[in-house]
Short mmCIF file of C-alpha atoms in Angstrom, two decimals:
data_model
loop_
_atom_site.label_atom_id
_atom_site.label_comp_id
_atom_site.label_asym_id
_atom_site.label_seq_id
_atom_site.Cartn_x
_atom_site.Cartn_y
_atom_site.Cartn_z
CA UNK A 1 -35.08 4.81 -49.04
CA UNK A 2 -32.00 6.57 -50.40
CA UNK A 3 -31.11 7.84 -46.93
CA UNK A 4 -31.45 4.33 -45.47
CA UNK A 5 -29.06 2.93 -48.11
CA UNK A 6 -26.62 5.79 -47.55
CA UNK A 7 -26.74 5.13 -43.82
CA UNK A 8 -26.05 1.40 -44.36
CA UNK A 9 -23.13 2.18 -46.67
CA UNK A 10 -21.67 4.56 -44.08
CA UNK A 11 -22.05 1.93 -41.31
CA UNK A 12 -20.36 -0.72 -43.47
CA UNK A 13 -17.55 1.71 -44.25
CA UNK A 14 -17.14 2.51 -40.55
CA UNK A 15 -16.97 -1.21 -39.73
CA UNK A 16 -14.29 -1.72 -42.37
CA UNK A 17 -12.26 1.19 -41.00
CA UNK A 18 -12.62 -0.19 -37.46
CA UNK A 19 -11.53 -3.65 -38.68
CA UNK A 20 -8.46 -2.25 -40.40
CA UNK A 21 -7.67 -0.15 -37.32
CA UNK A 22 -7.72 -3.35 -35.23
CA UNK A 23 -5.32 -5.03 -37.64
CA UNK A 24 -2.99 -2.03 -37.56
CA UNK A 25 -3.04 -1.99 -33.73
CA UNK A 26 -2.21 -5.70 -33.63
CA UNK A 27 0.67 -5.15 -36.06
CA UNK A 28 2.00 -2.32 -33.90
CA UNK A 29 1.85 -4.52 -30.80
CA UNK A 30 3.75 -7.31 -32.56
CA UNK A 31 6.37 -4.81 -33.71
CA UNK A 32 6.69 -3.29 -30.24
CA UNK A 33 7.18 -6.74 -28.69
CA UNK A 34 9.60 -7.98 -31.35
CA UNK A 35 13.31 -8.65 -30.77
CA UNK A 36 14.00 -4.97 -31.36
CA UNK A 37 12.26 -4.23 -28.07
CA UNK A 38 14.69 -4.21 -25.16
CA UNK A 39 11.98 -4.92 -22.57
CA UNK A 40 11.35 -8.58 -23.27
CA UNK A 41 12.89 -11.21 -20.99
CA UNK A 42 15.75 -13.44 -22.10
CA UNK A 43 14.82 -16.69 -23.80
CA UNK A 44 16.48 -19.94 -22.76
CA UNK A 45 13.88 -22.70 -22.84
CA UNK A 46 11.77 -24.47 -25.49
CA UNK A 47 9.05 -21.82 -25.18
CA UNK A 48 11.67 -19.16 -25.95
CA UNK A 49 12.66 -20.98 -29.13
CA UNK A 50 9.02 -20.80 -30.15
CA UNK A 51 8.93 -17.08 -29.31
CA UNK A 52 12.12 -16.52 -31.27
CA UNK A 53 10.67 -18.40 -34.22
CA UNK A 54 7.65 -16.11 -34.22
CA UNK A 55 9.43 -12.82 -33.64
CA UNK A 56 13.11 -13.01 -34.63
CA UNK A 57 14.22 -12.38 -38.15
CA UNK A 58 17.79 -13.58 -37.51
CA UNK A 59 19.65 -15.69 -34.99
CA UNK A 60 23.43 -15.44 -34.71
CA UNK A 61 26.35 -17.60 -33.65
CA UNK A 62 28.47 -15.84 -31.01
CA UNK A 63 32.07 -16.43 -32.08
CA UNK A 64 33.97 -18.00 -29.19
CA UNK A 65 30.75 -17.79 -27.11
CA UNK A 66 31.39 -14.07 -26.63
CA UNK A 67 28.16 -12.08 -27.02
CA UNK A 68 30.18 -8.84 -27.14
CA UNK A 69 32.36 -10.17 -29.96
CA UNK A 70 31.48 -10.99 -33.55
CA UNK A 71 27.97 -12.31 -34.09
CA UNK A 72 27.86 -14.47 -37.21
CA UNK A 73 24.80 -15.04 -39.37
CA UNK A 74 24.86 -18.19 -41.49
CA UNK A 75 28.68 -18.19 -41.62
CA UNK A 76 30.60 -20.31 -44.14
CA UNK A 77 33.48 -20.36 -41.63
CA UNK A 78 36.03 -20.56 -44.44
CA UNK A 79 38.77 -19.31 -42.11
CA UNK A 80 37.18 -21.03 -39.09
CA UNK A 81 34.52 -20.01 -36.58
CA UNK A 82 35.65 -20.71 -32.99
CA UNK A 83 32.98 -22.29 -30.82
CA UNK A 84 35.20 -22.22 -27.75
CA UNK A 85 36.83 -19.16 -26.27
CA UNK A 86 40.25 -20.85 -26.44
CA UNK A 87 39.89 -21.97 -30.09
CA UNK A 88 40.10 -25.68 -29.25
CA UNK A 89 36.77 -26.28 -31.05
CA UNK A 90 36.24 -24.63 -34.45
CA UNK A 91 33.66 -24.97 -37.22
CA UNK A 92 35.10 -24.85 -40.75
CA UNK A 93 33.81 -24.98 -44.32
CA UNK A 94 30.15 -24.90 -43.26
CA UNK A 95 27.18 -25.17 -45.59
CA UNK A 96 23.87 -24.47 -43.87
CA UNK A 97 20.83 -26.19 -45.37
CA UNK A 98 18.57 -24.70 -42.67
CA UNK A 99 18.96 -21.45 -40.77
CA UNK A 100 15.68 -20.40 -39.23
CA UNK A 101 14.68 -18.61 -36.06
CA UNK A 102 14.46 -21.91 -34.14
CA UNK A 103 17.36 -24.00 -35.47
CA UNK A 104 20.24 -24.14 -37.91
CA UNK A 105 21.49 -27.35 -39.51
CA UNK A 106 24.70 -27.49 -41.52
CA UNK A 107 27.50 -29.73 -42.66
CA UNK A 108 31.20 -29.06 -42.58
CA UNK A 109 34.28 -29.82 -40.54
CA UNK A 110 34.54 -29.75 -36.77
CA UNK A 111 38.18 -29.01 -35.90
CA UNK A 112 38.98 -30.31 -32.43
CA UNK A 113 42.26 -29.88 -30.57
CA UNK A 114 43.32 -33.20 -29.05
CA UNK A 115 45.08 -31.31 -26.22
CA UNK A 116 47.63 -34.09 -25.77
CA UNK A 117 50.15 -33.56 -24.21
CA UNK A 118 48.54 -30.11 -23.85
CA UNK A 119 46.28 -27.89 -25.96
CA UNK A 120 49.17 -25.80 -27.28
CA UNK A 121 51.03 -28.85 -28.57
CA UNK A 122 48.12 -31.23 -29.23
CA UNK A 123 47.12 -32.39 -32.71
CA UNK A 124 44.04 -30.87 -34.37
CA UNK A 125 41.52 -33.39 -35.68
CA UNK A 126 39.38 -32.32 -38.64
CA UNK A 127 36.17 -34.33 -38.33
CA UNK A 128 33.29 -34.21 -40.86
CA UNK A 129 30.17 -33.25 -38.93
CA UNK A 130 26.51 -32.34 -39.18
CA UNK A 131 25.93 -29.47 -36.76
CA UNK A 132 22.58 -28.43 -35.31
CA UNK A 133 22.37 -25.09 -33.50
CA UNK A 134 19.31 -24.46 -31.34
CA UNK A 135 17.83 -22.81 -28.24
CA UNK A 136 18.24 -19.12 -29.14
CA UNK A 137 18.47 -16.58 -26.35
CA UNK A 138 17.89 -12.83 -26.49
CA UNK A 139 20.95 -10.59 -26.07
CA UNK A 140 20.52 -6.89 -25.31
CA UNK A 141 23.15 -4.27 -26.12
CA UNK A 142 23.46 -0.59 -26.96
CA UNK A 143 23.52 -1.62 -30.64
CA UNK A 144 20.14 -3.37 -30.29
CA UNK A 145 18.63 -6.71 -29.43
CA UNK A 146 19.80 -9.90 -31.12
CA UNK A 147 19.08 -13.61 -30.78
CA UNK A 148 22.05 -15.95 -30.30
CA UNK A 149 22.32 -19.77 -30.37
CA UNK A 150 23.02 -21.49 -27.02
CA UNK A 151 23.21 -25.17 -27.95
CA UNK A 152 25.17 -27.16 -30.54
CA UNK A 153 24.56 -30.84 -31.30
CA UNK A 154 26.85 -32.87 -33.52
CA UNK A 155 26.50 -35.96 -35.68
CA UNK A 156 29.67 -37.51 -37.05
CA UNK A 157 28.80 -39.45 -40.25
CA UNK A 158 32.23 -41.14 -40.35
CA UNK A 159 32.62 -41.47 -36.58
CA UNK A 160 35.23 -39.87 -34.36
CA UNK A 161 38.96 -40.56 -34.49
CA UNK A 162 40.12 -43.05 -31.85
CA UNK A 163 41.83 -40.26 -29.87
CA UNK A 164 38.47 -38.44 -29.48
CA UNK A 165 36.41 -41.36 -28.17
CA UNK A 166 35.33 -42.25 -24.66
CA UNK A 167 36.45 -39.80 -22.00
CA UNK A 168 38.15 -37.65 -24.68
CA UNK A 169 34.94 -37.24 -26.73
CA UNK A 170 33.78 -33.67 -27.38
CA UNK A 171 30.70 -32.41 -25.56
CA UNK A 172 27.58 -33.48 -27.42
CA UNK A 173 25.26 -31.72 -27.12
CA UNK A 174 27.19 -28.67 -26.03
CA UNK A 175 25.20 -26.07 -24.09
CA UNK A 176 26.81 -22.63 -24.21
CA UNK A 177 26.14 -21.78 -20.56
CA UNK A 178 28.39 -18.70 -20.72
CA UNK A 179 26.21 -17.29 -23.52
CA UNK A 180 23.04 -18.01 -21.53
CA UNK A 181 24.45 -16.30 -18.43
CA UNK A 182 25.81 -13.27 -20.33
CA UNK A 183 22.54 -12.88 -22.25
CA UNK A 184 20.52 -12.97 -19.03
CA UNK A 185 22.68 -10.22 -17.53
CA UNK A 186 22.64 -8.17 -20.74
CA UNK A 187 18.84 -7.86 -20.66
CA UNK A 188 18.50 -7.48 -16.86
CA UNK A 189 18.49 -3.69 -16.76
#
């Protein structure tokens, strides 16, 4: 009887060890397939946002849509964060109420160059805005793998100035196609 109980205890212990080993293996697989792994494909669709939400700890804003430049995490943009490569669209004084792996929502000022008569001489309009960043994509580099936003949507609580309406209205939503393309090429090899 004592040997039967000892045998049962050993079997239960072996099952527990096997169960924990399974959990550890699953954790290792998740870690190996996380954003730190350079073998995963770039993300650029709704399913990728879901993947990023499950695996990415941080998603960044590529300043000026340059994935090789400064990548900003939850930036206040006190001195301005260029969204465009030519600095005609800049986020300023941002407060982010949400910054997750699938979207970021913040309020601040969207500084837009009127480009009239040209962008160098045009007035800059400082428009209060609610900004939503979404659709993260994976960027691969020698420094590691990062997730970067590829879409910005804007809501203007007080409307847009007359000069920025109609055909002069800013892109909304704005898809950062250069970021998507560069990210795809960065993870291709």
